[in-house]
Amino acid sequence: QCSTIDGAPLRKSLHTVDFDPVAAVKGEYRHFMEKEIHEQARAITDTLRGRVDFETGDVLLNNLPVNHGKARTFRRVVITACGTALHAGIVGKYMIESLARIPVDVDYGSEFRYRDPFLDEHTLVVTVSQSGETVDTLAALDEARSKGCLTIGIVNAVGSQASRVCDGVVYMHAGPEIGVASTKAYTASLVDLYLLALYLGKARGTIGPERMRGLVADLSRLPDLAGQVLGDGVDYERLASRFSGCESSLYLGRGINYPTALEGALKLKEISYIHAEGYPAGEMKHGPIALIDNSMPVVAIALKDHAYDKMLSNIEQVKARGGMVIAIATEGDAKIADKADEVIAVPWASSLLNPVISVIPLQRLAYHVAVQRGRNVDQPRNLAKSVTVE
Ligand code: M6R
């Protein structure tokens, strides 16, 4: 049985999605992608609406088919998705492991069903999908259901196939996403994954009431922080010109910022057609360091968290080899300006919510690089918004 967290009845027709024609107009923006990037503060607000009681610290996912008793039976969570949604799932792994203390594996939807995955009734399977129609993700869900797992979908398109076949749905409320490059659905799904992690943590007794209030207070600041980043006055056109003439780029991050590196690289490659590789920064010395020269920009997500010093040393290693570094850094960090060639400052959200904020400059950077190269930003070559064939 499907349920929504809002308790709204699900429509049953195949392949229909709610579509707001007003939201599907570009308005003042040149491209849907640009508009959707700028809708993120609003999308985060909508995703939070009605889900959190900021006074008591309660997360209201009451229609999920997971009561406290059921939540305690899970021994493992598997998150399966494709592309940008998979990157959200990797961030979700950090959130759920940290807050609910359950081991989480993340698997490509396109690989999942071909390797007889180890699943049982103690495994919760979570899928993330903007469209809810990605064939590989749907096949992974079928695999999970056939092995008796409870399934939860984090889905944007209301009434989509994934929303109908999952046991429970947490909608993104990002609104229609037209640009092929996913932006607002990514940040909305991170918010949903954080809510799910809080919900599971509370149910399993791994988060006490005081900590819970702090964790939801962090959430309440997100729309403002996203608004700040979107109005930060950074000259992205100048930064984008750093990529003129380059054929390849490297994105580095550690811990929960590693999936942000993957996502920044995917955004750049799909709309600008520049090769971009996301890498865990500690792995740089095991291969990618051989690529570094002054024609390959390196984007380093170097926030003031527990991995900060390690990221600084990665930046030094790149600089020592003649590389050019663009750092995404925490506001007020004076030290990093001496090390990197360019710094984009972002406000601190929290160690688990920073990915929601720090991905926004990477989306904007990719957008401006693609525009400078004259690419078809909203409909890049060879790509479809929803991949419904294998
Ligand atoms: O609709 P889905 O979230 O299931 O789509 C998954 C991927 O196809 C999608 O995220 C793709 O990687 C985007 N083009 C990324 O911007």
XYZ file of C-alpha atoms and ligand atoms in Angstrom:
406
model
C 0.000 0.000 0.000
C 1.338 3.446 -0.917
C 1.108 6.428 1.345
C 2.264 10.006 1.233
C 3.532 11.894 4.204
C 0.838 14.480 3.583
C -1.812 11.773 3.551
C -2.950 12.926 0.098
C -4.481 10.175 -2.056
C -2.234 9.030 -4.860
C -3.511 9.116 -8.408
C -3.411 5.728 -10.020
C -2.955 6.446 -13.727
C 0.263 5.201 -15.292
C 3.023 7.673 -16.202
C 1.134 10.768 -15.135
C 2.768 13.408 -13.017
C 1.477 16.562 -11.393
C 2.566 19.478 -13.538
C 2.150 23.110 -12.708
C 2.098 25.101 -15.990
C 3.026 28.337 -14.180
C 6.173 26.761 -12.762
C 7.094 25.552 -16.254
C 7.677 29.065 -17.618
C 11.236 30.439 -17.686
C 10.182 33.949 -16.679
C 13.179 36.254 -16.244
C 15.674 33.408 -16.645
C 17.504 32.374 -19.814
C 17.181 28.678 -19.105
C 15.074 26.373 -16.963
C 18.230 25.180 -15.253
C 19.058 28.714 -14.143
C 15.497 29.206 -12.907
C 15.520 25.884 -11.069
C 18.839 26.682 -9.393
C 17.310 29.913 -8.123
C 14.174 28.133 -6.910
C 16.114 26.124 -4.362
C 15.421 28.261 -1.296
C 11.713 27.983 -2.081
C 11.935 24.248 -2.870
C 13.662 23.562 0.454
C 10.955 25.522 2.278
C 8.231 23.522 0.523
C 10.004 20.248 1.270
C 10.148 21.137 4.961
C 6.603 22.469 5.205
C 4.458 20.414 7.572
C 7.226 17.882 8.202
C 8.925 19.359 11.235
C 7.673 20.743 14.520
C 10.477 23.165 15.262
C 9.301 23.663 18.871
C 9.186 20.029 19.933
C 11.813 18.804 17.483
C 9.420 16.203 16.061
C 9.743 14.997 12.476
C 6.303 14.328 11.070
C 6.564 11.481 8.590
C 3.582 9.878 10.234
C 2.225 8.137 7.169
C 5.389 6.144 6.600
C 4.718 2.457 7.224
C 7.549 2.382 9.786
C 6.553 2.649 13.426
C 9.131 2.663 16.219
C 8.971 -1.117 16.580
C 9.498 -1.684 12.866
C 12.371 0.835 12.743
C 14.216 -1.202 15.363
C 14.069 -4.339 13.193
C 16.238 -2.881 10.419
C 19.799 -4.178 10.419
C 20.800 -2.451 7.226
C 19.634 0.206 4.765
C 20.265 -0.013 1.042
C 19.860 3.143 -1.039
C 19.530 2.594 -4.757
C 19.283 5.256 -7.467
C 20.958 6.583 -10.624
C 22.959 9.680 -11.552
C 22.364 12.740 -9.411
C 19.846 10.797 -7.312
C 22.595 8.285 -6.499
C 24.834 11.124 -5.313
C 22.010 12.242 -3.022
C 21.881 8.662 -1.765
C 25.581 8.777 -0.848
C 24.970 11.922 1.207
C 21.998 10.063 2.742
C 24.333 7.246 3.785
C 26.343 9.687 5.915
C 23.160 11.141 7.389
C 21.492 7.818 8.258
C 24.647 6.191 9.599
C 25.384 9.219 11.747
C 21.884 9.849 13.078
C 20.184 6.439 13.108
C 23.324 4.290 13.520
C 22.339 1.747 10.837
C 24.869 0.588 8.239
C 23.963 1.915 4.794
C 25.047 0.654 1.389
C 24.466 2.698 -1.757
C 24.091 0.936 -5.062
C 23.552 1.968 -8.674
C 20.041 1.085 -9.803
C 21.588 -0.144 -13.050
C 23.812 -2.677 -11.249
C 21.581 -3.776 -8.438
C 19.481 -6.493 -10.002
C 22.360 -8.094 -11.864
C 24.302 -9.257 -8.842
C 21.739 -11.080 -6.685
C 22.031 -8.505 -3.873
C 21.936 -9.712 -0.303
C 18.546 -8.529 0.942
C 16.142 -9.778 3.572
C 13.210 -8.595 5.674
C 15.618 -6.728 7.972
C 16.826 -4.545 5.094
C 15.133 -1.216 4.429
C 15.466 -0.242 0.774
C 15.301 3.469 -0.001
C 15.156 4.728 -3.541
C 15.699 8.306 -4.719
C 14.251 9.488 -8.017
C 13.199 12.874 -9.324
C 11.025 11.427 -12.066
C 10.027 8.200 -10.365
C 10.196 6.630 -13.819
C 13.871 5.695 -14.235
C 13.784 2.130 -15.484
C 16.916 0.968 -13.650
C 15.652 2.386 -10.377
C 12.259 0.740 -10.858
C 13.930 -2.598 -11.599
C 16.001 -2.267 -8.414
C 12.780 -1.640 -6.497
C 11.245 -4.789 -8.008
C 14.275 -6.757 -6.877
C 13.928 -5.406 -3.334
C 10.227 -6.120 -3.182
C 10.673 -9.649 -4.497
C 13.047 -10.301 -1.584
C 10.581 -9.072 1.015
C 12.160 -5.676 1.825
C 10.188 -2.677 2.921
C 10.688 0.093 0.343
C 10.599 3.856 0.766
C 10.704 6.200 -2.219
C 12.075 9.726 -2.106
C 10.355 11.006 -5.193
C 9.535 14.340 -6.810
C 6.923 13.437 -9.430
C 3.624 12.792 -7.710
C 1.827 9.729 -9.036
C 4.918 8.386 -10.807
C 5.600 4.652 -10.934
C 8.114 4.702 -8.062
C 5.674 6.585 -5.859
C 3.024 3.954 -6.562
C 5.072 0.818 -6.014
C 6.925 1.856 -2.864
C 5.520 0.949 0.533
C 5.987 4.544 1.633
C 6.831 7.820 -0.093
C 8.525 10.971 1.112
C 7.889 13.553 -1.589
C 10.508 16.166 -2.473
C 8.063 19.025 -3.205
C 10.672 20.609 -5.489
C 8.034 21.355 -8.162
C 8.451 20.403 -11.818
C 12.057 20.152 -12.951
C 12.410 20.760 -16.687
C 16.175 21.163 -17.181
C 17.813 17.812 -17.873
C 20.498 18.618 -15.304
C 18.911 18.008 -11.936
C 19.405 20.814 -9.408
C 16.506 21.638 -7.106
C 15.423 17.989 -6.920
C 18.920 17.148 -5.651
C 18.841 19.592 -2.738
C 15.202 18.717 -1.947
C 16.095 15.020 -1.812
C 18.955 15.774 0.604
C 16.434 17.476 2.885
C 14.148 14.419 2.661
C 17.022 12.064 3.436
C 17.926 14.128 6.488
C 14.277 14.005 7.632
C 14.265 10.241 7.145
C 17.518 9.903 9.106
C 16.046 11.968 11.957
C 12.843 9.922 11.867
C 14.723 6.619 12.023
C 17.101 7.960 14.677
C 14.279 9.032 16.920
C 12.411 5.748 16.400
C 15.530 3.703 17.209
C 16.432 5.831 20.206
C 19.756 7.028 18.841
C 18.842 10.739 19.091
C 17.768 12.231 22.400
C 15.232 15.112 22.618
C 17.795 17.855 23.141
C 19.985 16.798 20.239
C 16.858 16.435 18.110
C 15.895 20.048 18.730
C 19.371 21.167 17.653
C 19.256 19.035 14.525
C 15.884 20.417 13.414
C 17.008 23.962 14.254
C 19.811 23.405 11.721
C 17.133 22.503 9.173
C 15.135 25.650 9.847
C 18.082 27.812 8.730
C 18.537 26.077 5.368
C 16.184 28.193 3.214
C 17.882 31.400 4.388
C 21.343 29.961 3.804
C 20.377 28.789 0.311
C 19.027 32.298 -0.363
C 22.338 33.795 0.777
C 24.347 31.586 -1.567
C 22.031 32.382 -4.459
C 22.418 36.112 -3.875
C 26.100 36.129 -2.974
C 27.279 38.383 -5.814
C 30.048 35.968 -6.871
C 31.168 36.675 -10.441
C 30.486 33.229 -11.905
C 31.108 34.422 -15.442
C 34.687 35.311 -14.519
C 35.124 32.021 -12.665
C 33.662 30.105 -15.600
C 36.262 31.659 -17.899
C 38.881 29.724 -15.874
C 37.527 26.664 -17.711
C 37.955 28.120 -21.200
C 40.247 25.903 -23.216
C 40.319 23.127 -20.646
C 39.362 19.595 -21.576
C 39.298 17.986 -18.189
C 38.724 18.860 -14.542
C 38.896 17.229 -11.142
C 36.498 17.688 -8.219
C 37.714 16.695 -4.756
C 35.961 16.277 -1.424
C 36.221 14.164 1.708
C 33.592 12.453 3.838
C 30.127 13.850 3.301
C 31.610 16.377 0.852
C 32.817 13.597 -1.439
C 29.355 13.096 -3.026
C 29.234 16.883 -3.537
C 32.415 16.488 -5.607
C 30.739 13.727 -7.627
C 27.677 15.884 -8.189
C 29.656 18.998 -9.149
C 31.592 16.952 -11.690
C 28.439 15.391 -13.136
C 26.820 18.821 -13.534
C 29.837 20.155 -15.409
C 30.255 17.185 -17.716
C 26.610 16.783 -18.692
C 25.967 20.369 -19.732
C 29.398 21.708 -20.795
C 30.814 18.443 -22.247
C 34.080 19.021 -20.380
C 35.376 15.836 -18.856
C 35.031 16.101 -15.089
C 35.833 13.522 -12.469
C 34.689 13.549 -8.853
C 37.138 11.888 -6.463
C 37.564 11.337 -2.734
C 40.432 13.742 -2.065
C 42.486 11.196 -0.128
C 42.608 9.005 -3.241
C 44.193 11.747 -5.344
C 47.686 10.456 -4.632
C 46.699 6.998 -5.861
C 46.342 8.059 -9.483
C 44.672 11.364 -10.440
C 47.652 13.379 -9.186
C 49.413 12.305 -12.399
C 46.922 14.377 -14.402
C 47.557 17.667 -12.664
C 48.873 20.551 -14.712
C 47.833 24.128 -15.348
C 45.240 23.148 -17.933
C 43.109 21.045 -15.570
C 41.086 23.066 -13.024
C 40.720 21.367 -9.642
C 37.616 22.176 -7.617
C 38.123 21.419 -3.925
C 35.293 21.349 -1.392
C 37.263 22.421 1.672
C 34.827 23.328 4.432
C 35.785 23.907 8.063
C 34.906 20.403 9.197
C 37.007 17.554 10.569
C 38.597 16.996 7.144
C 39.636 20.647 6.649
C 43.372 20.228 7.306
C 43.507 17.224 4.992
C 41.791 19.209 2.244
C 44.283 22.060 2.698
C 47.092 19.620 2.198
C 45.415 18.299 -0.975
C 45.213 21.876 -2.248
C 48.918 22.402 -1.487
C 49.746 19.217 -3.385
C 47.821 20.453 -6.429
C 49.469 23.877 -6.271
C 52.931 22.327 -5.921
C 52.340 20.605 -9.271
C 51.283 23.763 -11.089
C 47.542 23.133 -10.825
C 44.801 25.737 -10.522
C 42.425 25.386 -7.547
C 38.922 26.737 -7.062
C 37.940 26.139 -3.433
C 34.474 25.997 -1.964
C 35.210 27.238 1.545
C 33.415 28.208 4.716
C 32.617 31.908 5.082
C 35.232 33.712 7.157
C 38.024 31.281 6.290
C 40.973 33.629 5.706
C 43.581 30.874 5.539
C 42.314 29.241 2.381
C 42.563 32.445 0.329
C 46.354 32.135 0.532
C 46.302 28.596 -0.817
C 43.682 28.483 -3.575
C 43.520 30.525 -6.778
C 39.819 31.220 -6.345
C 37.571 30.907 -3.305
C 33.791 30.688 -3.262
C 32.621 31.196 0.316
C 29.495 29.468 1.586
C 27.806 29.816 4.963
C 28.126 26.931 7.434
C 24.903 24.913 7.693
C 25.938 21.932 9.847
C 28.301 19.044 9.308
C 25.415 16.962 7.890
C 23.595 19.730 6.026
C 26.564 21.467 4.384
C 26.070 19.421 1.174
C 22.709 21.145 0.603
C 24.431 24.532 0.495
C 27.856 23.788 -0.949
C 26.508 22.123 -4.099
C 24.758 25.338 -5.179
C 27.961 27.162 -6.305
C 28.953 24.044 -8.251
C 25.616 24.051 -10.084
C 26.070 27.748 -10.895
C 29.649 27.261 -12.032
C 28.639 24.414 -14.377
C 25.775 26.503 -15.707
C 27.991 29.482 -16.577
C 30.699 27.308 -18.140
C 28.061 25.681 -20.357
C 26.558 29.044 -21.337
C 30.013 30.405 -22.226
C 30.575 27.364 -24.427
C 27.232 27.930 -26.153
C 25.805 24.582 -25.074
C 22.159 23.624 -25.073
C 21.928 23.894 -21.295
C 18.406 22.588 -20.783
C 18.657 19.760 -23.293
C 22.249 18.571 -23.528
C 23.108 16.190 -26.326
C 22.417 12.474 -25.887
C 20.601 12.934 -22.564
C 16.961 12.525 -21.597
C 15.317 13.979 -18.511
C 14.029 10.595 -17.515
C 15.767 7.432 -18.697
C 12.918 4.987 -19.229
C 14.815 2.441 -21.335
C 17.829 0.317 -20.439
O 14.558 10.860 -12.405
P 15.748 10.264 -11.680
O 16.105 11.051 -10.462
O 15.532 8.819 -11.339
O 16.921 10.370 -12.706
C 18.177 9.789 -12.425
C 19.247 10.278 -13.386
O 18.931 9.905 -14.695
C 19.411 11.800 -13.320
O 19.700 12.234 -12.022
C 20.536 12.265 -14.247
O 21.768 11.814 -13.778
C 20.499 13.780 -14.371
N 20.637 14.177 -15.736
C 21.563 14.461 -13.566
O 21.548 15.845 -13.692
